[in-house]
A tleap script that builds the chain and sets N, CA, C and O, in Angstrom:
source leaprc.protein.ff14SB
mol = sequence {
  NGLY GLY GLY GLY LYS GLY ILE ARG LYS PRO
  THR GLY ARG ASP ASP PHE GLU ASN LEU PHE
  ARG GLN VAL GLN THR GLU VAL PRO GLY SER
  PRO ILE PHE LEU MET LYS TYR ALA ASP SER
  CYS ARG HIE LEU GLU VAL GLN ILE LEU ALA
  ASP GLN SER GLY GLN ALA ILE SER LEU PHE
  GLY ARG ASP CYS SER ILE GLN ARG ARG HIE
  GLN LYS ILE ILE GLU GLU ALA PRO ALA ILE
  ILE ALA PRO PRO GLU ILE ILE GLU GLN MET
  GLU LYS ALA ALA VAL ARG LEU ALA LYS MET
  VAL ASN TYR VAL SER ALA GLY THR ILE CGLU
}
set mol.1.N position { -23.863 29.286 -56.143 }
set mol.1.CA position { -24.044 29.201 -54.709 }
set mol.1.C position { -25.363 29.831 -54.342 }
set mol.1.O position { -26.068 30.054 -55.326 }
set mol.2.N position { -25.805 30.127 -53.345 }
set mol.2.CA position { -26.959 30.901 -52.983 }
set mol.2.C position { -26.539 31.878 -51.926 }
set mol.2.O position { -25.435 31.783 -51.390 }
set mol.3.N position { -27.391 32.802 -51.621 }
set mol.3.CA position { -27.078 33.772 -50.582 }
set mol.3.C position { -25.877 34.631 -50.884 }
set mol.3.O position { -25.175 35.070 -49.974 }
set mol.4.N position { -25.635 34.878 -52.167 }
set mol.4.CA position { -24.528 35.743 -52.551 }
set mol.4.C position { -23.185 35.054 -52.646 }
set mol.4.O position { -22.184 35.690 -52.977 }
set mol.5.N position { -23.147 33.760 -52.361 }
set mol.5.CA position { -21.883 33.034 -52.447 }
set mol.5.C position { -21.393 33.059 -53.891 }
set mol.5.O position { -22.155 32.759 -54.810 }
set mol.6.N position { -20.166 33.403 -54.089 }
set mol.6.CA position { -19.589 33.390 -55.425 }
set mol.6.C position { -19.621 34.727 -56.138 }
set mol.6.O position { -19.048 34.851 -57.220 }
set mol.7.N position { -20.267 35.726 -55.571 }
set mol.7.CA position { -20.315 37.028 -56.238 }
set mol.7.C position { -18.991 37.748 -56.015 }
set mol.7.O position { -18.549 37.927 -54.880 }
set mol.8.N position { -18.375 38.154 -57.103 }
set mol.8.CA position { -17.089 38.850 -57.052 }
set mol.8.C position { -17.075 39.978 -58.080 }
set mol.8.O position { -17.816 39.945 -59.062 }
set mol.9.N position { -16.222 40.979 -57.843 }
set mol.9.CA position { -16.034 42.080 -58.790 }
set mol.9.C position { -14.538 42.206 -59.052 }
set mol.9.O position { -13.841 42.892 -58.304 }
set mol.10.N position { -14.031 41.558 -60.099 }
set mol.10.CA position { -12.602 41.637 -60.400 }
set mol.10.C position { -12.218 43.016 -60.928 }
set mol.10.O position { -13.035 43.721 -61.521 }
set mol.11.N position { -10.955 43.386 -60.700 }
set mol.11.CA position { -10.471 44.686 -61.168 }
set mol.11.C position { -9.533 44.569 -62.362 }
set mol.11.O position { -9.135 45.586 -62.929 }
set mol.12.N position { -9.178 43.374 -62.748 }
set mol.12.CA position { -8.293 43.169 -63.896 }
set mol.12.C position { -8.194 41.694 -64.225 }
set mol.12.O position { -8.807 40.856 -63.562 }
set mol.13.N position { -7.408 41.376 -65.267 }
set mol.13.CA position { -7.299 39.990 -65.733 }
set mol.13.C position { -6.767 39.054 -64.648 }
set mol.13.O position { -7.346 37.996 -64.398 }
set mol.14.N position { -5.657 39.446 -64.002 }
set mol.14.CA position { -5.088 38.582 -62.959 }
set mol.14.C position { -6.074 38.393 -61.808 }
set mol.14.O position { -6.247 37.288 -61.295 }
set mol.15.N position { -6.713 39.484 -61.417 }
set mol.15.CA position { -7.703 39.424 -60.350 }
set mol.15.C position { -8.854 38.505 -60.756 }
set mol.15.O position { -9.342 37.717 -59.945 }
set mol.16.N position { -9.284 38.608 -62.014 }
set mol.16.CA position { -10.368 37.761 -62.510 }
set mol.16.C position { -9.996 36.289 -62.375 }
set mol.16.O position { -10.785 35.490 -61.869 }
set mol.17.N position { -8.801 35.931 -62.825 }
set mol.17.CA position { -8.386 34.523 -62.779 }
set mol.17.C position { -8.347 34.008 -61.345 }
set mol.17.O position { -8.789 32.891 -61.074 }
set mol.18.N position { -7.820 34.814 -60.427 }
set mol.18.CA position { -7.760 34.397 -59.021 }
set mol.18.C position { -9.157 34.250 -58.418 }
set mol.18.O position { -9.445 33.267 -57.735 }
set mol.19.N position { -10.017 35.226 -58.675 }
set mol.19.CA position { -11.373 35.175 -58.126 }
set mol.19.C position { -12.178 34.032 -58.730 }
set mol.19.O position { -12.981 33.402 -58.042 }
set mol.20.N position { -11.964 33.764 -60.017 }
set mol.20.CA position { -12.673 32.660 -60.668 }
set mol.20.C position { -12.307 31.331 -60.005 }
set mol.20.O position { -13.176 30.496 -59.754 }
set mol.21.N position { -11.015 31.144 -59.725 }
set mol.21.CA position { -10.582 29.910 -59.045 }
set mol.21.C position { -11.200 29.810 -57.644 }
set mol.21.O position { -11.606 28.729 -57.219 }
set mol.22.N position { -11.269 30.937 -56.935 }
set mol.22.CA position { -11.895 30.943 -55.609 }
set mol.22.C position { -13.341 30.465 -55.686 }
set mol.22.O position { -13.775 29.618 -54.905 }
set mol.23.N position { -14.072 31.022 -56.638 }
set mol.23.CA position { -15.487 30.667 -56.778 }
set mol.23.C position { -15.629 29.192 -57.129 }
set mol.23.O position { -16.521 28.517 -56.614 }
set mol.24.N position { -14.760 28.684 -58.000 }
set mol.24.CA position { -14.822 27.263 -58.367 }
set mol.24.C position { -14.682 26.366 -57.143 }
set mol.24.O position { -15.347 25.334 -57.059 }
set mol.25.N position { -13.832 26.741 -56.195 }
set mol.25.CA position { -13.660 25.906 -55.002 }
set mol.25.C position { -14.809 26.092 -54.010 }
set mol.25.O position { -15.124 25.176 -53.250 }
set mol.26.N position { -15.434 27.266 -54.012 }
set mol.26.CA position { -16.544 27.516 -53.087 }
set mol.26.C position { -17.830 26.815 -53.503 }
set mol.26.O position { -18.613 26.393 -52.652 }
set mol.27.N position { -18.049 26.691 -54.801 }
set mol.27.CA position { -19.285 26.084 -55.305 }
set mol.27.C position { -18.942 24.977 -56.305 }
set mol.27.O position { -19.300 25.072 -57.478 }
set mol.28.N position { -18.249 23.927 -55.847 }
set mol.28.CA position { -17.814 22.881 -56.774 }
set mol.28.C position { -18.991 22.214 -57.479 }
set mol.28.O position { -19.993 21.861 -56.857 }
set mol.29.N position { -18.844 22.053 -58.785 }
set mol.29.CA position { -19.870 21.379 -59.564 }
set mol.29.C position { -21.023 22.269 -59.986 }
set mol.29.O position { -21.860 21.855 -60.789 }
set mol.30.N position { -21.082 23.484 -59.461 }
set mol.30.CA position { -22.166 24.403 -59.834 }
set mol.30.C position { -21.760 25.211 -61.056 }
set mol.30.O position { -20.582 25.520 -61.238 }
set mol.31.N position { -22.739 25.557 -61.900 }
set mol.31.CA position { -22.403 26.431 -63.028 }
set mol.31.C position { -22.009 27.813 -62.508 }
set mol.31.O position { -22.514 28.266 -61.480 }
set mol.32.N position { -21.117 28.467 -63.215 }
set mol.32.CA position { -20.678 29.812 -62.851 }
set mol.32.C position { -21.113 30.755 -63.960 }
set mol.32.O position { -20.816 30.527 -65.133 }
set mol.33.N position { -21.811 31.803 -63.589 }
set mol.33.CA position { -22.310 32.776 -64.554 }
set mol.33.C position { -21.493 34.053 -64.458 }
set mol.33.O position { -21.186 34.524 -63.363 }
set mol.34.N position { -21.147 34.605 -65.602 }
set mol.34.CA position { -20.445 35.878 -65.655 }
set mol.34.C position { -21.380 36.921 -66.226 }
set mol.34.O position { -22.156 36.642 -67.139 }
set mol.35.N position { -21.304 38.121 -65.685 }
set mol.35.CA position { -22.111 39.201 -66.242 }
set mol.35.C position { -21.367 40.516 -66.093 }
set mol.35.O position { -20.509 40.676 -65.225 }
set mol.36.N position { -21.715 41.444 -66.954 }
set mol.36.CA position { -21.127 42.773 -66.889 }
set mol.36.C position { -21.583 43.445 -65.598 }
set mol.36.O position { -22.747 43.342 -65.212 }
set mol.37.N position { -20.659 44.131 -64.937 }
set mol.37.CA position { -20.979 44.815 -63.690 }
set mol.37.C position { -21.983 45.930 -63.946 }
set mol.37.O position { -21.789 46.750 -64.843 }
set mol.38.N position { -23.035 45.961 -63.176 }
set mol.38.CA position { -24.075 46.979 -63.307 }
set mol.38.C position { -24.036 47.869 -62.071 }
set mol.38.O position { -24.423 47.451 -60.980 }
set mol.39.N position { -23.572 49.083 -62.250 }
set mol.39.CA position { -23.467 50.030 -61.144 }
set mol.39.C position { -24.804 50.751 -60.962 }
set mol.39.O position { -25.517 50.983 -61.939 }
set mol.40.N position { -25.139 51.097 -59.758 }
set mol.40.CA position { -26.363 51.848 -59.439 }
set mol.40.C position { -27.627 51.153 -59.938 }
set mol.40.O position { -28.520 51.807 -60.476 }
set mol.41.N position { -27.708 49.859 -59.769 }
set mol.41.CA position { -28.903 49.126 -60.191 }
set mol.41.C position { -29.700 48.699 -58.956 }
set mol.41.O position { -29.253 48.887 -57.824 }
set mol.42.N position { -30.857 48.137 -59.179 }
set mol.42.CA position { -31.720 47.670 -58.101 }
set mol.42.C position { -31.941 46.171 -58.244 }
set mol.42.O position { -31.899 45.637 -59.353 }
set mol.43.N position { -32.176 45.496 -57.133 }
set mol.43.CA position { -32.477 44.063 -57.130 }
set mol.43.C position { -33.988 43.927 -56.983 }
set mol.43.O position { -34.530 43.995 -55.880 }
set mol.44.N position { -34.660 43.733 -58.126 }
set mol.44.CA position { -36.113 43.567 -58.130 }
set mol.44.C position { -36.449 42.112 -58.421 }
set mol.44.O position { -35.768 41.463 -59.215 }
set mol.45.N position { -37.485 41.602 -57.788 }
set mol.45.CA position { -37.899 40.222 -58.008 }
set mol.45.C position { -39.409 40.111 -57.875 }
set mol.45.O position { -40.078 41.035 -57.414 }
set mol.46.N position { -39.932 38.962 -58.286 }
set mol.46.CA position { -41.377 38.728 -58.269 }
set mol.46.C position { -41.654 37.415 -57.548 }
set mol.46.O position { -41.030 36.395 -57.839 }
set mol.47.N position { -42.589 37.446 -56.611 }
set mol.47.CA position { -43.008 36.213 -55.949 }
set mol.47.C position { -44.209 35.648 -56.694 }
set mol.47.O position { -45.100 36.382 -57.119 }
set mol.48.N position { -44.212 34.324 -56.843 }
set mol.48.CA position { -45.288 33.649 -57.572 }
set mol.48.C position { -45.830 32.476 -56.764 }
set mol.48.O position { -45.180 31.971 -55.849 }
set mol.49.N position { -47.024 32.062 -57.125 }
set mol.49.CA position { -47.622 30.815 -56.650 }
set mol.49.C position { -48.073 30.052 -57.886 }
set mol.49.O position { -48.685 30.625 -58.788 }
set mol.50.N position { -47.771 28.761 -57.927 }
set mol.50.CA position { -48.180 27.938 -59.069 }
set mol.50.C position { -48.663 26.589 -58.553 }
set mol.50.O position { -48.136 26.053 -57.578 }
set mol.51.N position { -49.682 26.050 -59.231 }
set mol.51.CA position { -50.248 24.779 -58.782 }
set mol.51.C position { -50.071 23.679 -59.832 }
set mol.51.O position { -49.567 23.916 -60.929 }
set mol.52.N position { -50.498 22.477 -59.464 }
set mol.52.CA position { -50.309 21.309 -60.328 }
set mol.52.C position { -51.194 21.323 -61.565 }
set mol.52.O position { -50.970 20.539 -62.487 }
set mol.53.N position { -52.189 22.194 -61.604 }
set mol.53.CA position { -53.055 22.259 -62.787 }
set mol.53.C position { -52.539 23.258 -63.825 }
set mol.53.O position { -53.204 23.509 -64.829 }
set mol.54.N position { -51.363 23.823 -63.584 }
set mol.54.CA position { -50.772 24.742 -64.555 }
set mol.54.C position { -51.124 26.197 -64.340 }
set mol.54.O position { -50.765 27.051 -65.151 }
set mol.55.N position { -51.820 26.486 -63.261 }
set mol.55.CA position { -52.160 27.875 -62.958 }
set mol.55.C position { -51.008 28.529 -62.199 }
set mol.55.O position { -50.365 27.897 -61.362 }
set mol.56.N position { -50.760 29.788 -62.499 }
set mol.56.CA position { -49.719 30.535 -61.793 }
set mol.56.C position { -50.159 31.984 -61.672 }
set mol.56.O position { -50.790 32.539 -62.572 }
set mol.57.N position { -49.815 32.582 -60.544 }
set mol.57.CA position { -50.129 33.994 -60.327 }
set mol.57.C position { -48.914 34.693 -59.736 }
set mol.57.O position { -48.068 34.076 -59.088 }
set mol.58.N position { -48.853 35.983 -59.974 }
set mol.58.CA position { -47.852 36.824 -59.336 }
set mol.58.C position { -48.458 37.379 -58.064 }
set mol.58.O position { -49.584 37.875 -58.072 }
set mol.59.N position { -47.720 37.298 -56.980 }
set mol.59.CA position { -48.199 37.909 -55.746 }
set mol.59.C position { -47.869 39.394 -55.745 }
set mol.59.O position { -48.715 40.223 -55.410 }
set mol.60.N position { -46.641 39.727 -56.121 }
set mol.60.CA position { -46.218 41.121 -56.201 }
set mol.60.C position { -44.749 41.176 -56.594 }
set mol.60.O position { -44.017 40.192 -56.488 }
set mol.61.N position { -44.342 42.348 -57.048 }
set mol.61.CA position { -42.923 42.609 -57.252 }
set mol.61.C position { -42.375 43.191 -55.967 }
set mol.61.O position { -43.101 43.845 -55.219 }
set mol.62.N position { -41.107 42.960 -55.706 }
set mol.62.CA position { -40.518 43.539 -54.500 }
set mol.62.C position { -39.099 44.004 -54.770 }
set mol.62.O position { -38.432 43.523 -55.686 }
set mol.63.N position { -38.658 44.934 -53.967 }
set mol.63.CA position { -37.329 45.519 -54.086 }
set mol.63.C position { -36.465 44.958 -52.962 }
set mol.63.O position { -36.749 45.165 -51.781 }
set mol.64.N position { -35.417 44.252 -53.342 }
set mol.64.CA position { -34.525 43.627 -52.360 }
set mol.64.C position { -33.120 44.211 -52.477 }
set mol.64.O position { -32.127 43.502 -52.316 }
set mol.65.N position { -33.049 45.503 -52.756 }
set mol.65.CA position { -31.768 46.147 -53.030 }
set mol.65.C position { -30.930 46.396 -51.785 }
set mol.65.O position { -29.710 46.528 -51.883 }
set mol.66.N position { -31.555 46.464 -50.626 }
set mol.66.CA position { -30.774 46.706 -49.412 }
set mol.66.C position { -30.188 45.376 -48.966 }
set mol.66.O position { -30.887 44.487 -48.481 }
set mol.67.N position { -28.867 45.275 -49.151 }
set mol.67.CA position { -28.178 44.013 -48.899 }
set mol.67.C position { -26.914 44.250 -48.085 }
set mol.67.O position { -26.379 45.358 -48.034 }
set mol.68.N position { -26.460 43.194 -47.461 }
set mol.68.CA position { -25.188 43.185 -46.741 }
set mol.68.C position { -24.457 41.929 -47.176 }
set mol.68.O position { -24.964 40.818 -47.025 }
set mol.69.N position { -23.272 42.112 -47.713 }
set mol.69.CA position { -22.477 40.983 -48.224 }
set mol.69.C position { -23.271 40.151 -49.226 }
set mol.69.O position { -23.232 38.921 -49.192 }
set mol.70.N position { -23.987 40.825 -50.111 }
set mol.70.CA position { -24.767 40.197 -51.186 }
set mol.70.C position { -25.946 39.376 -50.669 }
set mol.70.O position { -26.478 38.534 -51.392 }
set mol.71.N position { -26.355 39.612 -49.435 }
set mol.71.CA position { -27.528 38.929 -48.900 }
set mol.71.C position { -28.588 39.969 -48.559 }
set mol.71.O position { -28.293 40.999 -47.953 }
set mol.72.N position { -29.819 39.687 -48.954 }
set mol.72.CA position { -30.924 40.617 -48.722 }
set mol.72.C position { -31.176 40.766 -47.225 }
set mol.72.O position { -31.260 39.777 -46.497 }
set mol.73.N position { -31.297 42.014 -46.775 }
set mol.73.CA position { -31.654 42.230 -45.371 }
set mol.73.C position { -33.001 42.936 -45.241 }
set mol.73.O position { -33.637 42.865 -44.189 }
set mol.74.N position { -33.442 43.620 -46.305 }
set mol.74.CA position { -34.774 44.226 -46.327 }
set mol.74.C position { -35.418 43.904 -47.666 }
set mol.74.O position { -34.805 44.093 -48.716 }
set mol.75.N position { -36.645 43.420 -47.630 }
set mol.75.CA position { -37.408 43.130 -48.844 }
set mol.75.C position { -38.665 43.992 -48.797 }
set mol.75.O position { -39.550 43.771 -47.970 }
set mol.76.N position { -38.735 44.979 -49.694 }
set mol.76.CA position { -39.835 45.940 -49.690 }
set mol.76.C position { -40.864 45.586 -50.756 }
set mol.76.O position { -40.527 45.409 -51.927 }
set mol.77.N position { -42.120 45.484 -50.335 }
set mol.77.CA position { -43.185 45.169 -51.286 }
set mol.77.C position { -44.391 46.039 -50.979 }
set mol.77.O position { -44.701 46.280 -49.812 }
set mol.78.N position { -45.059 46.503 -51.993 }
set mol.78.CA position { -44.715 46.320 -53.405 }
set mol.78.C position { -43.513 47.182 -53.790 }
set mol.78.O position { -43.197 48.170 -53.128 }
set mol.79.N position { -42.860 46.785 -54.867 }
set mol.79.CA position { -41.717 47.554 -55.369 }
set mol.79.C position { -42.246 48.848 -55.972 }
set mol.79.O position { -43.088 48.821 -56.870 }
set mol.80.N position { -41.757 49.971 -55.483 }
set mol.80.CA position { -42.233 51.261 -55.992 }
set mol.80.C position { -41.125 52.048 -56.683 }
set mol.80.O position { -41.361 53.160 -57.157 }
set mol.81.N position { -39.932 51.492 -56.744 }
set mol.81.CA position { -38.796 52.199 -57.328 }
set mol.81.C position { -38.885 52.262 -58.851 }
set mol.81.O position { -38.359 53.192 -59.462 }
set mol.82.N position { -39.537 51.293 -59.462 }
set mol.82.CA position { -39.672 51.246 -60.924 }
set mol.82.C position { -41.080 51.695 -61.311 }
set mol.82.O position { -42.009 51.614 -60.508 }
set mol.83.N position { -41.229 52.169 -62.546 }
set mol.83.CA position { -42.571 52.545 -63.005 }
set mol.83.C position { -43.513 51.341 -62.948 }
set mol.83.O position { -43.081 50.208 -63.161 }
set mol.84.N position { -44.793 51.575 -62.662 }
set mol.84.CA position { -45.760 50.469 -62.567 }
set mol.84.C position { -45.787 49.585 -63.813 }
set mol.84.O position { -46.011 48.379 -63.709 }
set mol.85.N position { -45.560 50.171 -64.986 }
set mol.85.CA position { -45.578 49.372 -66.223 }
set mol.85.C position { -44.446 48.340 -66.228 }
set mol.85.O position { -44.626 47.219 -66.704 }
set mol.86.N position { -43.292 48.720 -65.701 }
set mol.86.CA position { -42.145 47.794 -65.647 }
set mol.86.C position { -42.445 46.660 -64.674 }
set mol.86.O position { -42.197 45.495 -64.984 }
set mol.87.N position { -42.972 46.990 -63.516 }
set mol.87.CA position { -43.321 45.957 -62.531 }
set mol.87.C position { -44.352 45.009 -63.131 }
set mol.87.O position { -44.250 43.794 -62.957 }
set mol.88.N position { -45.335 45.546 -63.830 }
set mol.88.CA position { -46.358 44.705 -64.459 }
set mol.88.C position { -45.736 43.773 -65.503 }
set mol.88.O position { -46.106 42.601 -65.583 }
set mol.89.N position { -44.800 44.280 -66.296 }
set mol.89.CA position { -44.107 43.430 -67.280 }
set mol.89.C position { -43.327 42.321 -66.582 }
set mol.89.O position { -43.339 41.173 -67.026 }
set mol.90.N position { -42.648 42.669 -65.488 }
set mol.90.CA position { -41.893 41.664 -64.731 }
set mol.90.C position { -42.825 40.585 -64.192 }
set mol.90.O position { -42.518 39.396 -64.274 }
set mol.91.N position { -43.961 41.000 -63.641 }
set mol.91.CA position { -44.896 40.036 -63.067 }
set mol.91.C position { -45.460 39.109 -64.143 }
set mol.91.O position { -45.572 37.903 -63.925 }
set mol.92.N position { -45.811 39.658 -65.288 }
set mol.92.CA position { -46.330 38.828 -66.381 }
set mol.92.C position { -45.264 37.860 -66.882 }
set mol.92.O position { -45.562 36.699 -67.165 }
set mol.93.N position { -44.025 38.330 -66.992 }
set mol.93.CA position { -42.931 37.463 -67.442 }
set mol.93.C position { -42.681 36.341 -66.432 }
set mol.93.O position { -42.411 35.207 -66.826 }
set mol.94.N position { -42.769 36.645 -65.143 }
set mol.94.CA position { -42.567 35.628 -64.106 }
set mol.94.C position { -43.639 34.547 -64.189 }
set mol.94.O position { -43.340 33.360 -64.054 }
set mol.95.N position { -44.881 34.953 -64.411 }
set mol.95.CA position { -45.980 33.980 -64.543 }
set mol.95.C position { -45.771 33.125 -65.790 }
set mol.95.O position { -45.962 31.909 -65.742 }
set mol.96.N position { -45.379 33.746 -66.908 }
set mol.96.CA position { -45.117 32.974 -68.139 }
set mol.96.C position { -44.012 31.946 -67.909 }
set mol.96.O position { -44.126 30.796 -68.333 }
set mol.97.N position { -42.946 32.366 -67.238 }
set mol.97.CA position { -41.835 31.450 -66.964 }
set mol.97.C position { -42.297 30.278 -66.105 }
set mol.97.O position { -41.974 29.128 -66.404 }
set mol.98.N position { -43.040 30.552 -65.057 }
set mol.98.CA position { -43.530 29.476 -64.182 }
set mol.98.C position { -44.353 28.468 -64.970 }
set mol.98.O position { -44.216 27.261 -64.773 }
set mol.99.N position { -45.205 28.959 -65.859 }
set mol.99.CA position { -46.037 28.062 -66.663 }
set mol.99.C position { -45.199 27.279 -67.668 }
set mol.99.O position { -45.444 26.093 -67.889 }
set mol.100.N position { -44.207 27.935 -68.279 }
set mol.100.CA position { -43.370 27.265 -69.290 }
set mol.100.C position { -42.606 26.084 -68.717 }
set mol.100.O position { -42.419 25.075 -69.398 }
set mol.101.N position { -42.163 26.200 -67.469 }
set mol.101.CA position { -41.352 25.134 -66.875 }
set mol.101.C position { -42.171 24.230 -65.958 }
set mol.101.O position { -41.617 23.396 -65.241 }
set mol.102.N position { -43.506 24.401 -65.983 }
set mol.102.CA position { -44.405 23.599 -65.141 }
set mol.102.C position { -44.040 23.685 -63.664 }
set mol.102.O position { -44.041 22.681 -62.951 }
set mol.103.N position { -43.730 24.887 -63.220 }
set mol.103.CA position { -43.345 25.100 -61.831 }
set mol.103.C position { -44.548 24.880 -60.919 }
set mol.103.O position { -45.665 25.274 -61.255 }
set mol.104.N position { -44.321 24.252 -59.769 }
set mol.104.CA position { -45.374 24.022 -58.778 }
set mol.104.C position { -44.830 24.404 -57.409 }
set mol.104.O position { -43.864 23.806 -56.934 }
set mol.105.N position { -45.441 25.392 -56.777 }
set mol.105.CA position { -45.088 25.794 -55.420 }
set mol.105.C position { -45.069 27.318 -55.339 }
set mol.105.O position { -45.427 28.009 -56.293 }
set mol.106.N position { -44.652 27.820 -54.196 }
set mol.106.CA position { -44.355 29.248 -54.069 }
set mol.106.C position { -42.920 29.432 -54.543 }
set mol.106.O position { -42.081 28.551 -54.352 }
set mol.107.N position { -42.643 30.551 -55.147 }
set mol.107.CA position { -41.287 30.763 -55.638 }
set mol.107.C position { -40.992 32.224 -55.886 }
set mol.107.O position { -41.872 33.082 -55.819 }
set mol.108.N position { -39.739 32.482 -56.172 }
set mol.108.CA position { -39.283 33.834 -56.464 }
set mol.108.C position { -38.532 33.826 -57.780 }
set mol.108.O position { -37.653 32.993 -58.000 }
set mol.109.N position { -38.882 34.758 -58.655 }
set mol.109.CA position { -38.183 34.941 -59.924 }
set mol.109.C position { -37.349 36.201 -59.773 }
set mol.109.O position { -37.884 37.283 -59.534 }
set mol.110.N position { -36.040 36.059 -59.913 }
set mol.110.CA position { -35.148 37.209 -59.750 }
set mol.110.C position { -34.614 37.650 -61.093 }
set mol.110.O position { -33.843 38.607 -61.167 }
savepdb mol mol.pdb
quit
């Protein structure tokens, strides 16, 4: 889904099965991804620009951790919560990804 649709935190097996069925009906036909719950983490992302000639640049990393119902309400840039080396690695990885998939446009890598 987008905008946080489908994000759930099950508390046990029965809860997982019920929540999984809920998500299936909310986002029919969409792939469903499962991941281990990460407590006390931050939502960092990188904005990019890419053109038809294969060039891509990172505009900046940003911190989108302030959310309500899994939707971003504040996007802070540049991201200062992580060490500069980590942000630089994220930005380089985002540019590599954009080039690998021949992405064209403005975009966000989360």
